[in-house]
Short mmCIF file of C-alpha atoms and ligand atoms in Angstrom, two decimals:
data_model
loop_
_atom_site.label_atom_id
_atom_site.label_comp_id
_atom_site.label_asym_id
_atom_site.label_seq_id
_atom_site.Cartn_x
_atom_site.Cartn_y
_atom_site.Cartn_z
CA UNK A 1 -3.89 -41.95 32.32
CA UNK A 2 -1.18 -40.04 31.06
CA UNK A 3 -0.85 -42.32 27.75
CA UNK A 4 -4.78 -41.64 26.99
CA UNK A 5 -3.59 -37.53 27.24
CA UNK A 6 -0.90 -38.10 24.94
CA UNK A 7 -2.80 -40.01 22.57
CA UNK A 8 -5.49 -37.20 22.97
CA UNK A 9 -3.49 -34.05 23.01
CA UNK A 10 -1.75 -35.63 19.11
CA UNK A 11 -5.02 -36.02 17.94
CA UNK A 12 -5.70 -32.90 18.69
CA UNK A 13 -2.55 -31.71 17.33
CA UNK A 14 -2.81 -33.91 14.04
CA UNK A 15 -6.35 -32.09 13.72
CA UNK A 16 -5.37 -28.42 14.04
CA UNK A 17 -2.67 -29.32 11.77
CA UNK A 18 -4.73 -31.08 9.54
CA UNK A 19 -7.36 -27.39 9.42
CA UNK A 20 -4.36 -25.19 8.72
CA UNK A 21 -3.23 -27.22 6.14
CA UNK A 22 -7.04 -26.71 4.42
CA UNK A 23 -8.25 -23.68 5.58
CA UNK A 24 -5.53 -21.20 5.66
CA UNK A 25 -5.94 -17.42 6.87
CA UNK A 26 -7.62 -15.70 3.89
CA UNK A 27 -7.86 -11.86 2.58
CA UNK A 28 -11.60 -10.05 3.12
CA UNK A 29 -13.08 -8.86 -0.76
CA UNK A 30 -12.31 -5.69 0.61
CA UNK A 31 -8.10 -6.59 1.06
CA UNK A 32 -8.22 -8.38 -2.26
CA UNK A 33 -9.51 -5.67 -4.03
CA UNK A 34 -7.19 -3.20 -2.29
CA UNK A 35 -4.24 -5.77 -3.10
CA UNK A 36 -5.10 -5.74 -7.01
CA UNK A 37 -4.68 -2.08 -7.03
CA UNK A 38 -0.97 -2.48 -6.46
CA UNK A 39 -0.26 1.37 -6.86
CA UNK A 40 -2.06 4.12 -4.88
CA UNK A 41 -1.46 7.60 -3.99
CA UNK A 42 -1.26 9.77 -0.37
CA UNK A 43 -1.80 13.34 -0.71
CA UNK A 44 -0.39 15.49 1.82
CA UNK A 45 -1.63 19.08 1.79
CA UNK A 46 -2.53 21.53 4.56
CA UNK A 47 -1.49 24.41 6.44
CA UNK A 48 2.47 23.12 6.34
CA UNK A 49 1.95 23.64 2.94
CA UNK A 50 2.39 27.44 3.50
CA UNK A 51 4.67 27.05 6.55
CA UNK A 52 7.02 25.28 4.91
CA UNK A 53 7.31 22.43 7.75
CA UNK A 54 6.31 18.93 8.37
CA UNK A 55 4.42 19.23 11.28
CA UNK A 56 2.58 22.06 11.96
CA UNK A 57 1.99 23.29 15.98
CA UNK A 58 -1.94 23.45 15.52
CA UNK A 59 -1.13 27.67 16.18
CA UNK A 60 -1.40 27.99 12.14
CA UNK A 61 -4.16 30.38 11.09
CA UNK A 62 -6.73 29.26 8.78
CA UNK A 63 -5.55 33.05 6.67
CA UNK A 64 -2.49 31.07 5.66
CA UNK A 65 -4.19 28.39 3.62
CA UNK A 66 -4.49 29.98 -0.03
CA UNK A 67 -4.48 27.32 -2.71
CA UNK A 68 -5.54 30.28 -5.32
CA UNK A 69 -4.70 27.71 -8.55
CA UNK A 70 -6.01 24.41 -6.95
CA UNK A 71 -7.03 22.21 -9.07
CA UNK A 72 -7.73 18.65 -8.10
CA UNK A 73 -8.06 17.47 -11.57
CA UNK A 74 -4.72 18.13 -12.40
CA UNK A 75 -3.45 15.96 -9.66
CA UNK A 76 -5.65 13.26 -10.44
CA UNK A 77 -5.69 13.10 -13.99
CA UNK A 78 -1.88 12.84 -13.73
CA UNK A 79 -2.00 10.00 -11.34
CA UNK A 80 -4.77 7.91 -13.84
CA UNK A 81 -2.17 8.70 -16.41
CA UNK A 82 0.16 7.17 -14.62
CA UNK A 83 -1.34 4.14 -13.85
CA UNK A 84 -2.32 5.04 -9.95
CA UNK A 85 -5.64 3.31 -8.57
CA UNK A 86 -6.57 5.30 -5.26
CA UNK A 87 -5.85 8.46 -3.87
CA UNK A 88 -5.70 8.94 -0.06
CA UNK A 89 -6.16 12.81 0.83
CA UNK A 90 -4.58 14.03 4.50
CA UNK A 91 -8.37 15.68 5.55
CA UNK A 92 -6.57 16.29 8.58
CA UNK A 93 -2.65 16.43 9.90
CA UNK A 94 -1.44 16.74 13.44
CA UNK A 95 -1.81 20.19 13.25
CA UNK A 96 -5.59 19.99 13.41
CA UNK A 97 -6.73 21.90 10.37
CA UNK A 98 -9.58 20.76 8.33
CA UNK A 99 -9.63 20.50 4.78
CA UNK A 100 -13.52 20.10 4.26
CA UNK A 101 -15.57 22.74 5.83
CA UNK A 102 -16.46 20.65 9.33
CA UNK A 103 -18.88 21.71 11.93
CA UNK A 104 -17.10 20.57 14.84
CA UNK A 105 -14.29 23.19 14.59
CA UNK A 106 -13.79 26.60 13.02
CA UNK A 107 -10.03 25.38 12.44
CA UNK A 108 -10.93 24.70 8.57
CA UNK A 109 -10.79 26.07 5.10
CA UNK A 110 -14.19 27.78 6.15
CA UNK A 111 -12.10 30.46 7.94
CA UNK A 112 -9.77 30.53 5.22
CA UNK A 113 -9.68 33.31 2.14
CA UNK A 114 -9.01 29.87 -0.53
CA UNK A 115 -12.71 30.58 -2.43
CA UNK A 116 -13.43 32.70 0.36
CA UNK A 117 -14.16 30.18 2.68
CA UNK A 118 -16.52 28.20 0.65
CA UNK A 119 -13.98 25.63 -0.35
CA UNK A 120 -13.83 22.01 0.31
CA UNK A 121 -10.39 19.95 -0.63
CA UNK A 122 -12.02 17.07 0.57
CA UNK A 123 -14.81 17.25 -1.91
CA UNK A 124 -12.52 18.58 -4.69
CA UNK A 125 -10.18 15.32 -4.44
CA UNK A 126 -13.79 12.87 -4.40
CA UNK A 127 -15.33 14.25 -7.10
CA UNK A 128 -11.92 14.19 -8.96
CA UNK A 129 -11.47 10.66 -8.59
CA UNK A 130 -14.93 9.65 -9.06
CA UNK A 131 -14.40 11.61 -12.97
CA UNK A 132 -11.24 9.99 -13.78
CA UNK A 133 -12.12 6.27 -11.94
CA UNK A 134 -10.10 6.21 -8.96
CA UNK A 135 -11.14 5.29 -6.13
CA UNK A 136 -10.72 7.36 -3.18
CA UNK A 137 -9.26 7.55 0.53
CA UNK A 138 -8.95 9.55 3.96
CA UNK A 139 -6.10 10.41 6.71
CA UNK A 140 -7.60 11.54 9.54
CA UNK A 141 -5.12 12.21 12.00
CA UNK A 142 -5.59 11.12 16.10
CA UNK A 143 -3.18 13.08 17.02
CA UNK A 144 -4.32 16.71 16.89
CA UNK A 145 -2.50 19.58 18.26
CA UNK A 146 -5.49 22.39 18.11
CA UNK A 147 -8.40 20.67 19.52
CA UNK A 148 -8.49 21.95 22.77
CA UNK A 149 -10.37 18.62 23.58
CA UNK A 150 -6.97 16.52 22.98
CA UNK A 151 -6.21 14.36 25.92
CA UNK A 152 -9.59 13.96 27.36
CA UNK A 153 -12.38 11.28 26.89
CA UNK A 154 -14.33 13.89 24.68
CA UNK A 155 -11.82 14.32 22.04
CA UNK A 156 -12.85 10.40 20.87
CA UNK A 157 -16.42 12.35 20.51
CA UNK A 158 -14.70 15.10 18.96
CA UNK A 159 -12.85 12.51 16.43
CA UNK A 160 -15.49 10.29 16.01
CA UNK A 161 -17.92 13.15 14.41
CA UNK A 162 -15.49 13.86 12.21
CA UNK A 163 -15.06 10.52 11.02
CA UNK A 164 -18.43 10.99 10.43
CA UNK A 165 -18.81 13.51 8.70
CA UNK A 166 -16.24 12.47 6.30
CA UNK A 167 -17.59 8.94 5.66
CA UNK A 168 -21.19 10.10 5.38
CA UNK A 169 -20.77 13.46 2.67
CA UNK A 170 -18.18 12.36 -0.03
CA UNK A 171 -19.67 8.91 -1.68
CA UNK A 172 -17.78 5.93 -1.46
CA UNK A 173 -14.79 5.89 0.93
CA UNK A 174 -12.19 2.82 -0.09
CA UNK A 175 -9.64 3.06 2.56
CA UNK A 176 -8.87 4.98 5.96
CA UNK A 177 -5.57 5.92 7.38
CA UNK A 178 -5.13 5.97 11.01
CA UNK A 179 -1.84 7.27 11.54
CA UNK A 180 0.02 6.37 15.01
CA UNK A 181 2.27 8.80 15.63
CA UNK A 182 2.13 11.43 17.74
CA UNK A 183 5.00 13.66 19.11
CA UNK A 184 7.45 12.86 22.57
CA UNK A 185 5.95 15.66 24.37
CA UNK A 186 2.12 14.81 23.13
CA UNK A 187 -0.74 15.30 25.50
CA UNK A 188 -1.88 11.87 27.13
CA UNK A 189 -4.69 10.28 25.33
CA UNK A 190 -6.03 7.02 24.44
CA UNK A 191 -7.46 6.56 21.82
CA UNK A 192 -10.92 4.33 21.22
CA UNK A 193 -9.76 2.75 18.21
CA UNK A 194 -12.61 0.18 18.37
CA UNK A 195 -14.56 2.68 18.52
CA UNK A 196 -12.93 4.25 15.17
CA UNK A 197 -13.37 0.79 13.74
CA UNK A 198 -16.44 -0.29 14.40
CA UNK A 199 -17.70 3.22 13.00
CA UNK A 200 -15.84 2.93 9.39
CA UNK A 201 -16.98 -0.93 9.14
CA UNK A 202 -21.10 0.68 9.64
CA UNK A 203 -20.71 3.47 7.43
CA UNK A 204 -18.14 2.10 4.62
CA UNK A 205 -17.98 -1.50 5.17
CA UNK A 206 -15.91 -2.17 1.64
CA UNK A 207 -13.21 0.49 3.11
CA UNK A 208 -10.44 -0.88 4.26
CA UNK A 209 -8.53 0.55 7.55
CA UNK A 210 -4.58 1.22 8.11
CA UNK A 211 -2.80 1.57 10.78
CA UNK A 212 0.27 0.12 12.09
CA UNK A 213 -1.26 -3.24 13.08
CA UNK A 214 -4.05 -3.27 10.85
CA UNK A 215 -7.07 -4.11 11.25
CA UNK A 216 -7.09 -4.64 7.07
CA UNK A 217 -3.85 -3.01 6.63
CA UNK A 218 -0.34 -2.51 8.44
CA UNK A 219 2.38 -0.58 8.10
CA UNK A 220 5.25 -2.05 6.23
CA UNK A 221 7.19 -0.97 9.29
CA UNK A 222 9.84 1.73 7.52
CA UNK A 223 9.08 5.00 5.31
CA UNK A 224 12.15 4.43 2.63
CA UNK A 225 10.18 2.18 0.47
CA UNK A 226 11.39 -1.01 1.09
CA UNK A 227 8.95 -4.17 2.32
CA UNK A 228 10.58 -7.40 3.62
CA UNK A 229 12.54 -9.52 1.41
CA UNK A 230 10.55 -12.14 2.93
CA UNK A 231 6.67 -10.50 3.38
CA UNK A 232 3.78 -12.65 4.77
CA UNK A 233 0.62 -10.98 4.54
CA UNK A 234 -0.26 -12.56 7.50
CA UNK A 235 0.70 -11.92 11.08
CA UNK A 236 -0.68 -11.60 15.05
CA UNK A 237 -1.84 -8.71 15.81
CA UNK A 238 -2.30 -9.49 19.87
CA UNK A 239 -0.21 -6.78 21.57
CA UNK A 240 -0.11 -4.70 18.69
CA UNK A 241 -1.56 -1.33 18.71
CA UNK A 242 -1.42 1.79 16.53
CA UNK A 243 1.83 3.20 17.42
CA UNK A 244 2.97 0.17 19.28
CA UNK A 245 4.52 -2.08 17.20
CA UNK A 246 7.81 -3.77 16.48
CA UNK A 247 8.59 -2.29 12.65
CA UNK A 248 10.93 -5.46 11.99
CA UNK A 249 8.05 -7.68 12.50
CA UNK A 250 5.45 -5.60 10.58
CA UNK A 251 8.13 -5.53 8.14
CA UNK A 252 8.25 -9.39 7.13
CA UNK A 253 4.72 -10.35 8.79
CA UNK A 254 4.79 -13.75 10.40
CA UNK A 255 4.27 -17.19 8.26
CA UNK A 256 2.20 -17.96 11.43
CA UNK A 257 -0.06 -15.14 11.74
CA UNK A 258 -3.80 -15.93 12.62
CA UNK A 259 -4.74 -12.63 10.81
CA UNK A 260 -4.78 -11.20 7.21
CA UNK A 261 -3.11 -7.90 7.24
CA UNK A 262 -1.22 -7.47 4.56
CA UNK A 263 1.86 -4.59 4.32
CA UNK A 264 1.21 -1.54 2.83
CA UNK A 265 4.41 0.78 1.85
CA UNK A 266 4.14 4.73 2.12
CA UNK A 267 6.59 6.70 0.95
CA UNK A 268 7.46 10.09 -0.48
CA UNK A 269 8.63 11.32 -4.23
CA UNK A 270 10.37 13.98 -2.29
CA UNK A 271 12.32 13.82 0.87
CA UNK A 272 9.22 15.23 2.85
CA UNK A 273 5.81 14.37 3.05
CA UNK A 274 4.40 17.88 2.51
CA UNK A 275 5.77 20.34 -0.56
CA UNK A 276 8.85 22.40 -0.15
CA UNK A 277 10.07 24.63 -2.71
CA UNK A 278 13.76 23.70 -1.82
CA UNK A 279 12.70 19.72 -2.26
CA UNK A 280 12.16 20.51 -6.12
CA UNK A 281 15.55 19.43 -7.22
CA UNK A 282 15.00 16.26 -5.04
CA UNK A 283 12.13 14.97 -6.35
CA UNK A 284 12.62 10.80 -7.26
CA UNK A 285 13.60 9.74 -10.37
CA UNK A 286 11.46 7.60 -12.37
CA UNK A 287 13.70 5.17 -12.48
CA UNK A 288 14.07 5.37 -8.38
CA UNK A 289 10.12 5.04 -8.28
CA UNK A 290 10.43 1.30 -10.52
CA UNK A 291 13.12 0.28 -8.27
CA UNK A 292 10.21 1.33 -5.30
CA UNK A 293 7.94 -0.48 -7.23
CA UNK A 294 10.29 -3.62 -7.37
CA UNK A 295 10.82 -3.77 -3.50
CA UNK A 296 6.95 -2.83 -2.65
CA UNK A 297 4.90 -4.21 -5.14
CA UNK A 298 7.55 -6.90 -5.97
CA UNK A 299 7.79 -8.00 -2.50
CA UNK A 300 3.75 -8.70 -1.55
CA UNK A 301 3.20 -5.21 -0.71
CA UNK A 302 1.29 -2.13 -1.84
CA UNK A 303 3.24 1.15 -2.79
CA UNK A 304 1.90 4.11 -1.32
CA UNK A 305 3.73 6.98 -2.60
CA UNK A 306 2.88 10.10 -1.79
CA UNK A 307 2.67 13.16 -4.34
CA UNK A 308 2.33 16.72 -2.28
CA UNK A 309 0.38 19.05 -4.24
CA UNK A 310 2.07 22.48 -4.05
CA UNK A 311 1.04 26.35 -2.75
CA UNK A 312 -0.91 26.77 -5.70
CA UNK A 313 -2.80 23.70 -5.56
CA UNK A 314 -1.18 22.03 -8.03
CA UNK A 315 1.61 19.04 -8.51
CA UNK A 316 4.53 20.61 -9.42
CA UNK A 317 6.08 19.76 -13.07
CA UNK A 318 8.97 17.47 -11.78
CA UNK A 319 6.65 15.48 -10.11
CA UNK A 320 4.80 15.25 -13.39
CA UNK A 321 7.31 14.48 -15.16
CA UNK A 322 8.51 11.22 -12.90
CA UNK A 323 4.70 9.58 -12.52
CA UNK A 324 4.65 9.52 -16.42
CA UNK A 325 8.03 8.30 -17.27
CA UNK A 326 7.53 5.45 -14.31
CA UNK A 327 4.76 3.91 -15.50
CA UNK A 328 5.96 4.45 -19.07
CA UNK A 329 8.83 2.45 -17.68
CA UNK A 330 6.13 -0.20 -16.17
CA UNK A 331 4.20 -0.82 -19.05
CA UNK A 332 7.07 -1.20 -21.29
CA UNK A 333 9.16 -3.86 -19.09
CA UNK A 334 5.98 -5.65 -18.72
CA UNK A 335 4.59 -5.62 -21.82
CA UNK A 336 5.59 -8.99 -23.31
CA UNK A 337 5.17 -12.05 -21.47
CA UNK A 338 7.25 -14.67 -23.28
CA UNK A 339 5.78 -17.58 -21.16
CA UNK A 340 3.93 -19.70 -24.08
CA UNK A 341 1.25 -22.58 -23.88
CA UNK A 342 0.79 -21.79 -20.10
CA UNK A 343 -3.05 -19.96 -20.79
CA UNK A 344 -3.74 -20.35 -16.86
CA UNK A 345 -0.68 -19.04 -15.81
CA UNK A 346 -0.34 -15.52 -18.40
CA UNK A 347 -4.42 -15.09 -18.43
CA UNK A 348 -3.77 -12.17 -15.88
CA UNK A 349 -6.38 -13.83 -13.66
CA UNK A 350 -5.89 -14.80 -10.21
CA UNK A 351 -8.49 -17.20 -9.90
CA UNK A 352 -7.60 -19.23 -12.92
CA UNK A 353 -4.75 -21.51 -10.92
CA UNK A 354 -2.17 -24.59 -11.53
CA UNK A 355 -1.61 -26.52 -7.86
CA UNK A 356 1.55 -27.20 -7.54
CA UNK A 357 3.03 -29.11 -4.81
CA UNK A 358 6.58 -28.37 -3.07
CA UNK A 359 9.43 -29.92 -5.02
CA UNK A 360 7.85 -30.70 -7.80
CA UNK A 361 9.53 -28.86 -10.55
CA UNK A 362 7.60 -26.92 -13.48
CA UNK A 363 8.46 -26.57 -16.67
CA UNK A 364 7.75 -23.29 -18.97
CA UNK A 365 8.14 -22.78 -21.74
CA UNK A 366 9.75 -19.72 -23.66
CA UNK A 367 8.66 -21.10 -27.14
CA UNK A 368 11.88 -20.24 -28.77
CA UNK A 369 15.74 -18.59 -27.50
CA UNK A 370 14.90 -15.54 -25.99
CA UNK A 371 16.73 -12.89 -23.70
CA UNK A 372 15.35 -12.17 -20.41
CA UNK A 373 15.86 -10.06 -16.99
CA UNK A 374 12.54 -9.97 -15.00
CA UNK A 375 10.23 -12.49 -13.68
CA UNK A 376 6.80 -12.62 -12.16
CA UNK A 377 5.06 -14.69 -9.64
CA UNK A 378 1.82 -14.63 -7.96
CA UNK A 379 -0.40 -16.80 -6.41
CA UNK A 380 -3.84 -16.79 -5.96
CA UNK A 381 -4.33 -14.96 -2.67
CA UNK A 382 -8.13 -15.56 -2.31
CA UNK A 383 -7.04 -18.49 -0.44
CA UNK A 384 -4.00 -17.78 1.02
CA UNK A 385 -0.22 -17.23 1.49
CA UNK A 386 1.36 -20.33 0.59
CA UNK A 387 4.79 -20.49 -0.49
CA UNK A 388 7.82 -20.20 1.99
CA UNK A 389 10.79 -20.62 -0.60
CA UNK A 390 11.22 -21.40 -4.07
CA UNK A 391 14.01 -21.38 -7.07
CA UNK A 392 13.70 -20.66 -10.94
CA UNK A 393 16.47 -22.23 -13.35
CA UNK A 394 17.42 -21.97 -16.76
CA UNK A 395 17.89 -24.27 -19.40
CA UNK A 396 21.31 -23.20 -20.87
CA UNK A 397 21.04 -25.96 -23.71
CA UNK A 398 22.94 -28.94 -22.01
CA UNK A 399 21.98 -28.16 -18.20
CA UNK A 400 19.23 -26.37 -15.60
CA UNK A 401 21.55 -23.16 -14.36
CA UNK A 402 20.36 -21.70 -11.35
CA UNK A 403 18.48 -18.18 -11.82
CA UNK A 404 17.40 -17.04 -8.54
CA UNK A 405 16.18 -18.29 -5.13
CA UNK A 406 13.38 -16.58 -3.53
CA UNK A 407 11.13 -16.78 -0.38
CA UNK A 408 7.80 -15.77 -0.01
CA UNK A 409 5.29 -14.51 -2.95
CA UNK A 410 1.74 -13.97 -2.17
CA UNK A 411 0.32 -11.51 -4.61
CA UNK A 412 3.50 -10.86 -5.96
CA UNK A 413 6.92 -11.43 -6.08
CA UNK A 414 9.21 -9.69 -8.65
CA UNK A 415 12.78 -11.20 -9.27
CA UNK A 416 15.73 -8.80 -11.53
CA UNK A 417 18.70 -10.95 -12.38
CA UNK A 418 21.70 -10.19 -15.30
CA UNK A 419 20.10 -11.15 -18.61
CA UNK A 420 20.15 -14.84 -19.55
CA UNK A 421 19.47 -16.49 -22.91
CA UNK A 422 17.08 -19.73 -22.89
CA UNK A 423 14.06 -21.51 -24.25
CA UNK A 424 12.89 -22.59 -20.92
CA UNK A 425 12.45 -22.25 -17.17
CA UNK A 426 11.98 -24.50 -14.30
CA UNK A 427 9.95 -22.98 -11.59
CA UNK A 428 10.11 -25.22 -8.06
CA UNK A 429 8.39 -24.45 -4.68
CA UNK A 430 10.83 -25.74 -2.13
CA UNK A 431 8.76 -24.82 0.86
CA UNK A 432 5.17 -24.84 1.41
CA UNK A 433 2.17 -24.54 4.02
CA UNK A 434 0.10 -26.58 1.78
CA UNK A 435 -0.64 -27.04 -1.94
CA UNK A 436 0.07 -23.77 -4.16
CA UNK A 437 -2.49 -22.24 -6.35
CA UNK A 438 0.24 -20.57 -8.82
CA UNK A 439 -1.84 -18.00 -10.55
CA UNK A 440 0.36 -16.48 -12.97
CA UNK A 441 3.97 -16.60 -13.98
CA UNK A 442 5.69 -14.13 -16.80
CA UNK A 443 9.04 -13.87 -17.90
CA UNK A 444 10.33 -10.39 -19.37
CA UNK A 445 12.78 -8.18 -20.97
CA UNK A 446 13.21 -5.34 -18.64
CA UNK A 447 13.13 -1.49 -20.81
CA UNK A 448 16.86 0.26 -21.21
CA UNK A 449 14.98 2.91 -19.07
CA UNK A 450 14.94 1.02 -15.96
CA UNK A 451 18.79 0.81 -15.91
CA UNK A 452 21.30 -1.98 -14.39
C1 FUL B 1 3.68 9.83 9.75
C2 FUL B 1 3.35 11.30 9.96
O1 FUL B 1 3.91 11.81 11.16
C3 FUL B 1 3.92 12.02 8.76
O2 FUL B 1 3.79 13.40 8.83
C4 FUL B 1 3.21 11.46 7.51
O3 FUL B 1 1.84 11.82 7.56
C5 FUL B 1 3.38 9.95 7.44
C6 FUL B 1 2.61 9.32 6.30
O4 FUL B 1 2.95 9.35 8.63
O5 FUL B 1 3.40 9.06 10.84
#
């Protein structure tokens, strides 16, 4: 009896095994498309604008909201200019106030004297984006510190309308942020996230939704800028909740994971997430914001970085100034792909693939000597994560020098090393759940801007 388990329960084994190896965990349209984007933009404006703070108590009054120069063009034309793809507007922070006029609270711009309460941010920032192509997003905090309804069953209700209203009267909605956090001393609530959910997926099914565990998107577990060295876009979101989850593990995602929920990375040009005049002198360089880009973007990730319009209503000039001269920066480093006679593999196209199997070396050529410090590697994600480790040599005219060693890539993976001089590379996948469709590879010649 016990031999006829055992020679039932490896079957079963060699089976599963046998599925995972074929049909690996694989990105929704809506994550692939959100992937692609690589560089979006948060927006946080409200009340704390005026207050000078980062949280506000939910005690603000509407009076104190006075954008009198705001001009949502000027954010987002500078963000198309510099390269940005989304733009994710705070409707509503902790503190409760409403940027769009809505008619389940009088805690909105409707009782403030910006346009003499006939204003709507929210509408503003959509009909920006829509004129200069971006697509657009919403933060609708849970946690809300005016709504007298916080901490009962109603407040889900409450939220819920709100939702509502803001997926239903501003055109297509492309991702949601469902922020976890909520202060030590925070009225006791829970939250019907499924509820949430199940409401975005009926009214904006292409949307995807963020929070800490997903369900599209999770947090990349830290707000400096920095995703996993190794980053799985996969990982088990069982036990996790919104506000309950381990930030290591969010961090590097889990080669394992059942689901797709790939890490997105938020993070601020300034040391807050909401304008101060003091933070002007601190705004990120643009050579800080590549380096962001390197260990978001680089890494399997999405950068998130957040832009804080100021009193006026506007983004203030140093701000400006750094979006340009980043992607400046971008498009110059990337410009040149000296990878030759590889058309799958430099045809920017995910879907246009070479398999490669682990440890079997490829070889790619440079076409002539050339001087190089960058290199790019993607995969094509439609049908999974794939590679574990990997190493890319150099040909140094007698012998294959070791370049760099690397561990996952998904979407992306970005490697800087010391120039080298060569003709040729040698890409190998030393570790693999399966066969890798290699989508692209490029080798460049990083711009003096970006620095060491
Ligand atoms: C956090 C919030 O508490 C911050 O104020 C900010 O909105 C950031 C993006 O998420 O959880």
């Amino acid at each position: 009896m016990k031999s006829i388990f055992l020679v039932a329960s490896l079957l079963t084994s060699m089976l599963l095994h046998a599925q995972s190896s074929t049909s690996p965990v694989r990105p929704a349209p809506r994550q692939l498309a959100w992937q692609s984007q690589e560089t979006t933009a948060f927006l946080h404006f409200t009340v704390n604008t005026f207050t000078d703070k980062e949280w506000g108590d939910g005690t603000e009054s509407p009076a104190i909201f006075n954008p009198t120069k705001l001009d949502a063009r000027q954010w987002i034309k500078a963000l198309k200019d510099a390269g940005f793809k989304m733009a994710i507007i705070t409707a509503k922070h902790h503190d409760g106030f409403c940027l769009w006029p809505s008619k389940m609270t009088e805690h909105s711009v409707k009782n403030s004297p910006w346009k003499n309460g006939k204003g709507d941010v929210v509408r503003e920032v959509a009909d920006a984006c829509r004129e200069f192509g971006l697509r657009f997003g919403v933060y609708l905090s849970p946690w809300d510190r005016h709504e007298p309804r916080y901490g009962t069953s109603s407040y889900n209700d409450y939220y819920k309308s709100q939702l509502r209203e803001l997926l239903t009267n501003y055109g297509p909605i492309s991702e949601v942020w469902f922020d976890g956090a909520k202060g030590e001393n925070a009225k006791d609530m829970t939250y019907d996230f499924a509820g949430y959910w199940a409401l975005v997926r009926q009214l904006q099914p292409n949307a995807v939704m963020f929070s800490d565990a997903g369900p599209d998107v999770r947090w990349v577990g830290n707000e400096a800028g920095n995703a996993g060295e190794t980053c799985w876009s996969t990982i088990n979101t069982e036990g996790l909740a919104p506000g309950k989850a381990d930030s290591k593990y969010l961090n590097r995602g889990d080669a394992t994971g059942k689901q797709w929920v790939p890490a997105e990375t938020d993070v601020s040009i300034r040391p807050g997430w909401f304008y101060h005049a003091a933070e002007d002198t601190k705004v990120r360089s643009a050579k800080n914001l590549v380096n962001l880009y390197y260990q978001s973007v680089g890494r399997n990730s999405l950068l998130l970085l957040n832009v804080p319009p100021n009193r006026e209503g506007l983004f203030s000039e140093p701000d400006i100034a750094s979006l340009h001269e980043f992607r400046s920066i971008l498009d110059e480093t990337f410009k040149k792909n000296l990878v030759t006679k590889q058309p799958k593999l430099t045809d920017k196209q995910l879907a246009t693939f070479t398999t490669l199997p682990a440890n079997q070396p490829l070889t790619i050529d440079l076409g002539a000597e050339q001087s190089f410090d960058r290199i790019s590697i993607q995969e094509n994600i439609a049908n999974g994560q794939r590679v574990a480790s990997g190493r890319v040599e150099y040909w140094d005219g007698t012998n294959w020098k070791s370049l760099q060693t690397f561990t996952t890539v998904g979407y992306k993976r970005l490697l800087r090393f010391p120039a080298v001089q060569s003709n040729r590379i040698r890409l190998t996948l030393t570790n693999t759940n399966g066969p890798v469709e290699l989508a692209e590879v490029g080798v460049f010649k990083a711009s003096a801007r970006e620095g060491e």
